Short mmCIF file of C-alpha atoms and ligand atoms in Angstrom, two decimals:
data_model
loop_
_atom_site.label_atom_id
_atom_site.label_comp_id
_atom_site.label_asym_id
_atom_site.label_seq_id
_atom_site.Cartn_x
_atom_site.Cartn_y
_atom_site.Cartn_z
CA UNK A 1142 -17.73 -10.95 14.69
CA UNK A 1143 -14.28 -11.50 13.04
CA UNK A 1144 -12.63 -15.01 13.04
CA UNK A 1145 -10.90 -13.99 16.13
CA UNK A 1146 -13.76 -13.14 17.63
CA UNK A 1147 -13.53 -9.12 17.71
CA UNK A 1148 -16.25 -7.46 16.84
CA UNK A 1149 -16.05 -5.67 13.49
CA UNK A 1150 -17.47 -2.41 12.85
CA UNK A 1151 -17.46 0.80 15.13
CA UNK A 1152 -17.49 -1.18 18.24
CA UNK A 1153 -14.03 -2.77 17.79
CA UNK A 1154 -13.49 0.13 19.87
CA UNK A 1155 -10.09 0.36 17.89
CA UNK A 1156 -9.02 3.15 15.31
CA UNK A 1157 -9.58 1.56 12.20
CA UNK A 1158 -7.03 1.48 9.06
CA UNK A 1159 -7.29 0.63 5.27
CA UNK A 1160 -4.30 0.12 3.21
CA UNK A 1161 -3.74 -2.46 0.52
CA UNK A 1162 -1.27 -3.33 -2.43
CA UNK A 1163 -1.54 -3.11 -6.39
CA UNK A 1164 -1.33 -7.05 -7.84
CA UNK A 1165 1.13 -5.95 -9.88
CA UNK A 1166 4.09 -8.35 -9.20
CA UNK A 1167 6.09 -9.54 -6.07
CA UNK A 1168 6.22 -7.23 -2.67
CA UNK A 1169 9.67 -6.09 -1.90
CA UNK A 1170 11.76 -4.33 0.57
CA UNK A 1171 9.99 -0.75 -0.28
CA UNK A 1172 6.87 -2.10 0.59
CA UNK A 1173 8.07 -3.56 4.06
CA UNK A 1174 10.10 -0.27 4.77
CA UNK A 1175 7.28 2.02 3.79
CA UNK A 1176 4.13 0.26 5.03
CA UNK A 1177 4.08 -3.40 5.94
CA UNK A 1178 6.43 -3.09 8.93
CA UNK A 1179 4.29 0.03 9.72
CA UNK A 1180 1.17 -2.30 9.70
CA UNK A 1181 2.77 -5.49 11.32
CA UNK A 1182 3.15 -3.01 14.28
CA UNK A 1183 -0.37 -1.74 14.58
CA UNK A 1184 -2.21 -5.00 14.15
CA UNK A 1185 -2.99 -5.67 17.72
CA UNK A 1186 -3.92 -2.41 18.54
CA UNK A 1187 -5.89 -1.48 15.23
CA UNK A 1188 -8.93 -2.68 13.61
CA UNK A 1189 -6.77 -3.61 10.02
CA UNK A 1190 -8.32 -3.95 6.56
CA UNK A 1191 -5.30 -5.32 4.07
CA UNK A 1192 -6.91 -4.32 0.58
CA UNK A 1193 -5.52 -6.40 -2.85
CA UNK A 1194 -6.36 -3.65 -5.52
CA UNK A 1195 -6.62 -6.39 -8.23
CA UNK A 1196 -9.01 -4.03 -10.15
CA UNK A 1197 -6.67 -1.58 -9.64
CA UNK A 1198 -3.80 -4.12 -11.59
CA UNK A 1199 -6.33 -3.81 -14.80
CA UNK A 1200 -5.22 -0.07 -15.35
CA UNK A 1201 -1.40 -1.27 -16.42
CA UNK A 1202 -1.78 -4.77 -17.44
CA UNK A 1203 -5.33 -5.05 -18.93
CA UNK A 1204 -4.14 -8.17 -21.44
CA UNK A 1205 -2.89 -9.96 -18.63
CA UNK A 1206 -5.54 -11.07 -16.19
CA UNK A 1207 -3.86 -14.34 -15.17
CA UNK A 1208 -1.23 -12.94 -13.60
CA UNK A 1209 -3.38 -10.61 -11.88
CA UNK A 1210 -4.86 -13.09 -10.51
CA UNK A 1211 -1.53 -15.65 -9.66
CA UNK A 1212 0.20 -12.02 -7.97
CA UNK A 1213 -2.95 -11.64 -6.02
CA UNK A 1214 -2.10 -15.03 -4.39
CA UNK A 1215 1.26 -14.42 -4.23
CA UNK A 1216 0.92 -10.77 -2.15
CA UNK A 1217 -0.80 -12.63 0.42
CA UNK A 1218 2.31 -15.29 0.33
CA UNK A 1219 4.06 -12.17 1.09
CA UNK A 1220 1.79 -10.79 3.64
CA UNK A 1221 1.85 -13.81 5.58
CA UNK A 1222 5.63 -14.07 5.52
CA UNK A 1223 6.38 -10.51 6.67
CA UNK A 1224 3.93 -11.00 9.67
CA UNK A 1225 0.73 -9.80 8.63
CA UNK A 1226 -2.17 -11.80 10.69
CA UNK A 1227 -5.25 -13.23 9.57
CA UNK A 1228 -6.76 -13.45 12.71
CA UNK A 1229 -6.11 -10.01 13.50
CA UNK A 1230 -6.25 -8.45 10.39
CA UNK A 1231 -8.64 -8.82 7.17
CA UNK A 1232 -7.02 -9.51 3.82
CA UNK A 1233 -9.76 -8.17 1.41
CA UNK A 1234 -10.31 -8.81 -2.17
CA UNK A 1235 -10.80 -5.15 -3.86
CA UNK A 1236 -13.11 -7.04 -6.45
CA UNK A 1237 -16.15 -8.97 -4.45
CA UNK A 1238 -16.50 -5.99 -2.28
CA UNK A 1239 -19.19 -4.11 -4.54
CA UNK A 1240 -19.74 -1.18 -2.14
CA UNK A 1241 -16.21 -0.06 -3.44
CA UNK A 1242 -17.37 0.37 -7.38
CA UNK A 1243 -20.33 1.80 -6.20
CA UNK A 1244 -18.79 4.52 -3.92
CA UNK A 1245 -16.52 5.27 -6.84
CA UNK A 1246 -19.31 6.10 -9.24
CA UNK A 1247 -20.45 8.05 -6.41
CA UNK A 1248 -17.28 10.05 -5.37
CA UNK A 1249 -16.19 10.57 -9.33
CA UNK A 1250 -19.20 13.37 -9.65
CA UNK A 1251 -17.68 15.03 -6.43
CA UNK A 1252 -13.77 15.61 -8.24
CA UNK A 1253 -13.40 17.82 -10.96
CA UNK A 1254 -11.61 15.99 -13.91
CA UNK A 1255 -8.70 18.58 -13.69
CA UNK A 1256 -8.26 18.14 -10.09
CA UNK A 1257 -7.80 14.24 -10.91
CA UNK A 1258 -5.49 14.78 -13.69
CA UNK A 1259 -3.26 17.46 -11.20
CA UNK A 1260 -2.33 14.09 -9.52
CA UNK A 1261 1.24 14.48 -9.03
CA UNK A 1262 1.47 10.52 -8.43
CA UNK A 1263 -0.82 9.92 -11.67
CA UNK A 1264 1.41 12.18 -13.53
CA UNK A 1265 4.24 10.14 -12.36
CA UNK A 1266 3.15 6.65 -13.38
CA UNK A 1267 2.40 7.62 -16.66
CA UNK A 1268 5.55 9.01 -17.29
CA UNK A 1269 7.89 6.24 -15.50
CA UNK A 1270 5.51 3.37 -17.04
CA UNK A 1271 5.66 5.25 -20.46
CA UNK A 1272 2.06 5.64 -20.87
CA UNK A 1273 2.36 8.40 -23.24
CA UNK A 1274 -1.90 9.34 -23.75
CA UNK A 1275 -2.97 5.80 -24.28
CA UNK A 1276 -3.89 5.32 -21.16
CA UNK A 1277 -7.23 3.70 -20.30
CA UNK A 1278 -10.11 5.90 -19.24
CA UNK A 1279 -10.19 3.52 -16.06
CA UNK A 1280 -6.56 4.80 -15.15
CA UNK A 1281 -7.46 8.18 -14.30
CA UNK A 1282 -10.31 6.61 -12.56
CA UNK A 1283 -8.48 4.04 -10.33
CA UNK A 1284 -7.56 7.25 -8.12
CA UNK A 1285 -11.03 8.19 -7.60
CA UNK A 1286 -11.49 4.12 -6.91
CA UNK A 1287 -8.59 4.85 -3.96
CA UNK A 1288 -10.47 7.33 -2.33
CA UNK A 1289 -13.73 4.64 -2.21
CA UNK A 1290 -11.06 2.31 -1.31
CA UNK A 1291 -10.51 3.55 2.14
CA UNK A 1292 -13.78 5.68 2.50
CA UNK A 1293 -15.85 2.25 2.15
CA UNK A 1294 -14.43 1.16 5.37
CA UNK A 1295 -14.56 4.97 7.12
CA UNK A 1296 -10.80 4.49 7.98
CA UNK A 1297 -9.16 7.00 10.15
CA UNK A 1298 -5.44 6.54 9.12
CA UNK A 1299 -4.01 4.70 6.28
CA UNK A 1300 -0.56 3.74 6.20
CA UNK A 1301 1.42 4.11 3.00
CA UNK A 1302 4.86 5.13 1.26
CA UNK A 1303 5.55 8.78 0.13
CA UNK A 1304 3.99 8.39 -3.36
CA UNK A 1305 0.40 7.86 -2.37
CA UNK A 1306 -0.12 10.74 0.10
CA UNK A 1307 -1.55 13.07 -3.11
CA UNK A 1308 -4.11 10.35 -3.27
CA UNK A 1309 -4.37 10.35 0.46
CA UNK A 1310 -5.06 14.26 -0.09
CA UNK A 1311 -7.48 13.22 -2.92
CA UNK A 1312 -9.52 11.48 -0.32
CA UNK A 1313 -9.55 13.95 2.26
CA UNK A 1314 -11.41 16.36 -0.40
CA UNK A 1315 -13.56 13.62 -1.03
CA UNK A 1316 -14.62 12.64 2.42
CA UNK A 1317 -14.66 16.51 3.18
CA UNK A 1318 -16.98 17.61 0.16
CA UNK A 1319 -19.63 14.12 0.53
CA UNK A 1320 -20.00 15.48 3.86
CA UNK A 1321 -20.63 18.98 3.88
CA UNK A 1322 -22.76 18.12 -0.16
CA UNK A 1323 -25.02 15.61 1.60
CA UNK A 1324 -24.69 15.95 5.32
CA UNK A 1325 -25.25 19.47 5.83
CA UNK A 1326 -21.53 20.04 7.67
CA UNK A 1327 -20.42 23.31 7.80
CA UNK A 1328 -17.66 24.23 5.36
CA UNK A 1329 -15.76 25.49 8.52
CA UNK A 1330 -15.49 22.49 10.76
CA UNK A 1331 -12.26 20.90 11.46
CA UNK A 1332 -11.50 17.80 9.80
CA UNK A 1333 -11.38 15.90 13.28
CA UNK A 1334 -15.00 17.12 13.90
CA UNK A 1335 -16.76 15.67 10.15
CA UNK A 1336 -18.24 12.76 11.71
CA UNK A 1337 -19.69 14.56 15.36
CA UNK A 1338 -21.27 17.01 12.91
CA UNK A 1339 -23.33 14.60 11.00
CA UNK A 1340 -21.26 13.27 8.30
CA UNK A 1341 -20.66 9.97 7.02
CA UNK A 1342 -16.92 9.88 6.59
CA UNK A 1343 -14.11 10.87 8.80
CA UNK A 1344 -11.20 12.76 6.69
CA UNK A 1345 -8.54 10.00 7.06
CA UNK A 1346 -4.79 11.06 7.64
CA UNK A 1347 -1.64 9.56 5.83
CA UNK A 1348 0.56 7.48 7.93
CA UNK A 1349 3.65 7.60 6.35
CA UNK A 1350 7.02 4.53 7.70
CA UNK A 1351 10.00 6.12 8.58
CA UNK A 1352 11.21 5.60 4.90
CA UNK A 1353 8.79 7.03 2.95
CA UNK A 1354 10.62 6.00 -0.50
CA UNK A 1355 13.45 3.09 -1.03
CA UNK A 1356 15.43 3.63 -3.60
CA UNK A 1357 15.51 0.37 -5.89
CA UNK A 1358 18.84 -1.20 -7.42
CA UNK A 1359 18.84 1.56 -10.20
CA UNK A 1360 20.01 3.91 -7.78
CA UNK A 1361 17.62 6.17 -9.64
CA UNK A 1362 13.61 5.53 -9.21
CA UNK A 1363 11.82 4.38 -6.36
CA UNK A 1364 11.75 0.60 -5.71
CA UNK A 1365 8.52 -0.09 -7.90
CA UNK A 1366 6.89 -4.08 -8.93
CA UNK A 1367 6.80 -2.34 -12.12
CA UNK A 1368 10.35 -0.89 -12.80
CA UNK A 1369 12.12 -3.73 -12.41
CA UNK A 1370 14.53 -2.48 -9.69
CA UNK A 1371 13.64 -4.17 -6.57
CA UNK A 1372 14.46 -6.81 -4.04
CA UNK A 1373 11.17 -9.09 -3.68
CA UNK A 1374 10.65 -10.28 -0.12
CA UNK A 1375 10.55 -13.80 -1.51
CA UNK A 1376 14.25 -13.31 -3.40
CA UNK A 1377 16.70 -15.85 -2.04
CA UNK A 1378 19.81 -15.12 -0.60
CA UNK A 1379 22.08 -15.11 -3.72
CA UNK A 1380 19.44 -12.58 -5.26
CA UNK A 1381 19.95 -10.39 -2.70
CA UNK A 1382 22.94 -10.59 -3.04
CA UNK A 1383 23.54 -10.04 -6.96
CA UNK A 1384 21.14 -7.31 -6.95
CA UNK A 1385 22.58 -5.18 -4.30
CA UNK A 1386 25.92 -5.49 -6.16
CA UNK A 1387 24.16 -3.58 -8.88
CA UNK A 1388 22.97 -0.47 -6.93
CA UNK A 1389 24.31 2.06 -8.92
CA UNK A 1390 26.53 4.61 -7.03
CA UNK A 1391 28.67 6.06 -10.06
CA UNK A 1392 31.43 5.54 -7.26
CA UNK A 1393 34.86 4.77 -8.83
CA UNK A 1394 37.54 3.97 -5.99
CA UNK A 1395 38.09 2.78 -2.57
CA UNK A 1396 39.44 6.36 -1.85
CA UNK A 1397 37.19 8.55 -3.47
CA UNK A 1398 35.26 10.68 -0.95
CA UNK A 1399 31.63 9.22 -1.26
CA UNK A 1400 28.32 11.08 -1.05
CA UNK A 1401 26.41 9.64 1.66
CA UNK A 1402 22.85 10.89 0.69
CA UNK A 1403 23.18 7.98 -2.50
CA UNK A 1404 20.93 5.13 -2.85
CA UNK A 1405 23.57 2.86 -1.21
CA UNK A 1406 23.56 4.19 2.22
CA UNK A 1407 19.95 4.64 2.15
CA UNK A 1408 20.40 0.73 2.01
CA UNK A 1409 22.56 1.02 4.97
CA UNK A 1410 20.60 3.17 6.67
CA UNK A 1411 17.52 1.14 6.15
CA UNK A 1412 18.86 -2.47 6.72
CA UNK A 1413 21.91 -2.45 8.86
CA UNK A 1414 20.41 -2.48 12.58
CA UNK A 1415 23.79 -1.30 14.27
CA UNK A 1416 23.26 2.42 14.31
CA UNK A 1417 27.28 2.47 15.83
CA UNK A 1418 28.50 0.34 12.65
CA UNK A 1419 26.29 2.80 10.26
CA UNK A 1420 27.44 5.75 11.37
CA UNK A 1421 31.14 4.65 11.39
CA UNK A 1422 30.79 3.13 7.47
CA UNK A 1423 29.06 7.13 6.79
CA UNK A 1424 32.06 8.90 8.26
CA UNK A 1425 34.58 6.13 6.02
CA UNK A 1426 32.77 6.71 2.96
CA UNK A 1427 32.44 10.10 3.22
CA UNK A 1428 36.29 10.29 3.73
CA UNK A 1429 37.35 7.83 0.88
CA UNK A 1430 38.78 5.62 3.78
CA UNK A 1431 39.85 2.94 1.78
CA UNK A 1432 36.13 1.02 1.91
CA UNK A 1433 34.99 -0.19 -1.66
CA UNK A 1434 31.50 0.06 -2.39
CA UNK A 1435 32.05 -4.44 -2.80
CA UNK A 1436 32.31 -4.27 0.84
CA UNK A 1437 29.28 -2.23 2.12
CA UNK A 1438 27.56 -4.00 -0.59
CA UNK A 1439 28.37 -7.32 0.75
CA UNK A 1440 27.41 -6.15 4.73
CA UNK A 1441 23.71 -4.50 3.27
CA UNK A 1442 23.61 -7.98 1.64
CA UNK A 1443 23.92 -9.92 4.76
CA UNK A 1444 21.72 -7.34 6.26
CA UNK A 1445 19.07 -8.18 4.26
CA UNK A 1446 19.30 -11.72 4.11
CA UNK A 1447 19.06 -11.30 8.21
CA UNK A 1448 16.09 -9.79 7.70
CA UNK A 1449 14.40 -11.52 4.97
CA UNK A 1450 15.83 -15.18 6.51
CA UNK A 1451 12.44 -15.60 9.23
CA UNK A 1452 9.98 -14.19 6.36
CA UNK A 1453 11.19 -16.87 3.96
CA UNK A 1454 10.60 -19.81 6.64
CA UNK A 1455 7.16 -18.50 7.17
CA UNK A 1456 6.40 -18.34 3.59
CA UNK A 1457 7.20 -21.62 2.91
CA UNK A 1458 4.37 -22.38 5.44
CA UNK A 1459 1.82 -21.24 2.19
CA UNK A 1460 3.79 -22.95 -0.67
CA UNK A 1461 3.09 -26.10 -2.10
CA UNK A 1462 0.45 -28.03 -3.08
CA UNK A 1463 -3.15 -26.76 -1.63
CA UNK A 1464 -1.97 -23.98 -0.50
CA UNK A 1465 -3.43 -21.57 -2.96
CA UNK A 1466 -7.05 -22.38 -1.63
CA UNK A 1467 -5.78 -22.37 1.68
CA UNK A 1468 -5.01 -18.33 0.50
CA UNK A 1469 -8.27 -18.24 -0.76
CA UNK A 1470 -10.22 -19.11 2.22
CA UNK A 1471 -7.88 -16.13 4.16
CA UNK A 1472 -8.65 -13.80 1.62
CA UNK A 1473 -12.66 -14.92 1.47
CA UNK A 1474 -13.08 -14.96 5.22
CA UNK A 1475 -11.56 -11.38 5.30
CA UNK A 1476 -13.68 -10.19 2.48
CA UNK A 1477 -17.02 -11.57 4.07
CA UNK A 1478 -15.82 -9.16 7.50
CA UNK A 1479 -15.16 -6.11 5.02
CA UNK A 1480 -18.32 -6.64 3.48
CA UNK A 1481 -20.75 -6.64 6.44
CA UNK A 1482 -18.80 -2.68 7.09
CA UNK A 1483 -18.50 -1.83 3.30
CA UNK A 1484 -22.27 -2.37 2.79
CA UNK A 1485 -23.21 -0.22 5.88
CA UNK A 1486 -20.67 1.95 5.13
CA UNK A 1487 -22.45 2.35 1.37
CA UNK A 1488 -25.95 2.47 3.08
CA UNK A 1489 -25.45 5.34 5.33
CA UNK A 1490 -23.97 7.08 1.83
CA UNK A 1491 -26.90 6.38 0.12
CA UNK A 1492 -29.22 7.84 2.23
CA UNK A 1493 -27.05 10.77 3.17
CA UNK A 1494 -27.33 11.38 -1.23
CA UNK A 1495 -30.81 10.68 -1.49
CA UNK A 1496 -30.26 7.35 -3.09
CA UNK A 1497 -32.06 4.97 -0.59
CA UNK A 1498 -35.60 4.11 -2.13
CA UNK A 1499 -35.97 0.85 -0.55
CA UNK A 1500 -34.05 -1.38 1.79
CA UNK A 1501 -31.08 -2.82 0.10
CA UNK A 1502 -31.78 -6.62 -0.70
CA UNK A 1503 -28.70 -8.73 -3.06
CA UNK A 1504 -29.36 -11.77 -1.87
CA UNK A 1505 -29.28 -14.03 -5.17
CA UNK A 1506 -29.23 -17.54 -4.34
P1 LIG B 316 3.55 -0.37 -8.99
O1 LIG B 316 4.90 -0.29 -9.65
O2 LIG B 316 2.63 -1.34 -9.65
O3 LIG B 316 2.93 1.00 -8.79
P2 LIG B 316 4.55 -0.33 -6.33
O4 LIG B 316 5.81 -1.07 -6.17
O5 LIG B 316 4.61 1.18 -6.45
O6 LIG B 316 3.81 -0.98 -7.56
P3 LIG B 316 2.07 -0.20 -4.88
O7 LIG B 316 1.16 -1.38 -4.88
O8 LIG B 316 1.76 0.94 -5.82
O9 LIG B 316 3.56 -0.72 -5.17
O10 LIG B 316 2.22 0.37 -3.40
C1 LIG B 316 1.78 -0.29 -2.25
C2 LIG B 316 2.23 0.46 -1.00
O11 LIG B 316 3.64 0.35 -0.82
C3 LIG B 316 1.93 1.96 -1.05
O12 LIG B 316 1.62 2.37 0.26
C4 LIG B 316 3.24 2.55 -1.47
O13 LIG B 316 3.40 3.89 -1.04
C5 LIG B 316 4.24 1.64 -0.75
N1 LIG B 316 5.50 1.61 -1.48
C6 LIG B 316 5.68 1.06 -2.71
N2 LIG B 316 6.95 1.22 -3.10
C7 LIG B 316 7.59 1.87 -2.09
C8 LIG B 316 8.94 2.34 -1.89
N3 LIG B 316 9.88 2.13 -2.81
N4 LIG B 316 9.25 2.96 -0.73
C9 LIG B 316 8.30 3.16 0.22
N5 LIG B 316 7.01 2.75 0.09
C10 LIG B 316 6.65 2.13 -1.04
MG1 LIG B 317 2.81 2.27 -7.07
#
């Protein structure tokens, strides 16, 4: 049983879902857009696994394991502010769930190398993060690790931004090849019907928010931990505000017909809840109506801040001192519940591949 008392597992009854977060610095408003509201919304009715990839966080920033470590903390701050629910929902540590390493070992002889390195969202990184070929072996690997990420819990749907569906589509082929390799199911059986025909994994589906990718302040890259372009959930108001006066429009007066499909009005779009007000600041801007990009700057400001005003009084619920072992008995409880799945999860794999030569027994003190 969870700590709320539902039963984990299959008999939940409800449609389960993996997603999880990179320690890699602060959350911010691309991660509530394209996933966290998403989740928030789905907790009661799902059976939620909230994964933090801190093994993941080694492929970038190898030399820099304490702040792996503080950032781990500090995503759950930001969980917990945005509205994400212990009770309901497990917050899992990537890193004491072992099933995970093991399925990747596993699932890395199913993928062809080249298939790996077609990654359009691998290819990505190590351009934007100028990666240039020194990249750790483990990089490459960390998308094979993705597709154990969510197989190890047999989720059906995984929400996420944009970016991640070609490692959604990585994990399909995965879950699609283990099964019809080791569990005899046809090669012409709908992706729906993998489990009723004997395998072990269903073929999870992408759930992508309604915005898919925020623009950060650069006006140029997605909102990324990494690129430095992004509003952190935990920002206070005057950040906000100084950093959406640098979105970058190229803009240069008041009455200069604006294009309305810049990274600006995505910020409208995204934050200002009056879909009247919106659409009457589009038809301005596109006009050269006398508005200055100051002023919308100043209303997606105040937007924002609306927004971000409730998370910021919950977070400071989890600041202070004690509170980062108060995180870690969230994060441990929700780990123990992933691991009672993972590990049957991981059994039913191993037999399925021939692996199981006697029953599994890790209890070491
Ligand atoms: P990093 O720069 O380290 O890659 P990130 O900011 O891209 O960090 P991730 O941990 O890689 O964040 O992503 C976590 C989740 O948030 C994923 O589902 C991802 O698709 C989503 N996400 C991240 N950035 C955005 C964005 N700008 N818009 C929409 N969704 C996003
Ligand atoms: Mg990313």
């Amino acid at each position: 049983m969870s700590a709320s008392g539902t039963p984990i597992g299959t008999s939940s009854g409800k449609p389960r879902i993996l997603t999880g977060d990179t320690p890699t610095g602060s959350l911010h408003l691309g991660h509530w857009v394209g996933s966290v509201r998403r989740r928030v919304e789905i907790q009661p009715s799902h059976e939620c696994y909230f994964l933090l990839a801190n093994m993941h966080a080694f492929t970038t920033r190898t030399e820099d394991s304490a702040s792996i470590r503080a950032d781990t903390i500090e995503i759950v701050r930001d969980y917990l502010a945005m509205g994400i629910d212990p009770q309901q929902s497990a917050i899992v540590l990537q890193s004491e769930v072992p099933a995970i390493a093991e399925l990747t070992f596993l699932f890395a002889m199913l993928l062809p190398f080249n298939r790996v390195m077609r990654n359009p969202t691998l290819k990505t990184e190590i351009e934007l993060k100028g990666m240039g070929d020194k990249f750790a072996f483990g990089f490459p690997l960390y998308a094979v690790g993705q597709t154990a990420d969510i197989l190890a819990f047999r989720a059906v749907s995984v929400p996420v931004g944009e970016d991640q569906v070609p490692h959604l589509e990585l994990t399909r082929e995965v879950a699609r090849r283990f099964n019809q390799v080791f569990c005899g199911v046809p090669t012409d059986i709908e992706d729906h019907e993998h489990e009723q025909h004997g395998g072990v994994f269903p073929v999870p589906v992408a759930d992508v928010g309604r915005v898919g990718r925020l623009m950060g302040t650069d006006g140029k890259n997605k909102m990324s931990k990494s690129l430095n372009n992004a509003i952190a959930i935990a920002d206070s108001a005057k950040d906000v505000q100084k950093k959406v006066n640098k979105i970058f429009t190229g803009r240069q007066s008041p009455t200069e017909p604006g294009d309305t499909s810049n990274a600006l009005f995505q910020f409208v779009e995204c934050f200002i809840p009056d879909a009247a007000r919106v659409a009457e600041l589009k038809d301005r801007y596109a006009r050269g109506d006398n508005i200055g990009d100051g002023h919308i700057k100043a209303e997606v400001a105040e937007a924002i801040n609306a927004l971000l005003a409730p998370m910021r009084e919950r977070r400071a619920q989890f600041e202070g001192p004690g509170s980062d072992q108060r995180i870690i008995d969230i994060i441990m409880d929700g780990t123990r519940r992933a691991n009672r799945l993972c590990e049957e999860t991981l059994l039913m794999a191993k037999a399925a591949a021939g692996l199981k030569f006697w029953p599994r027994q890790l209890q070491l003190g």
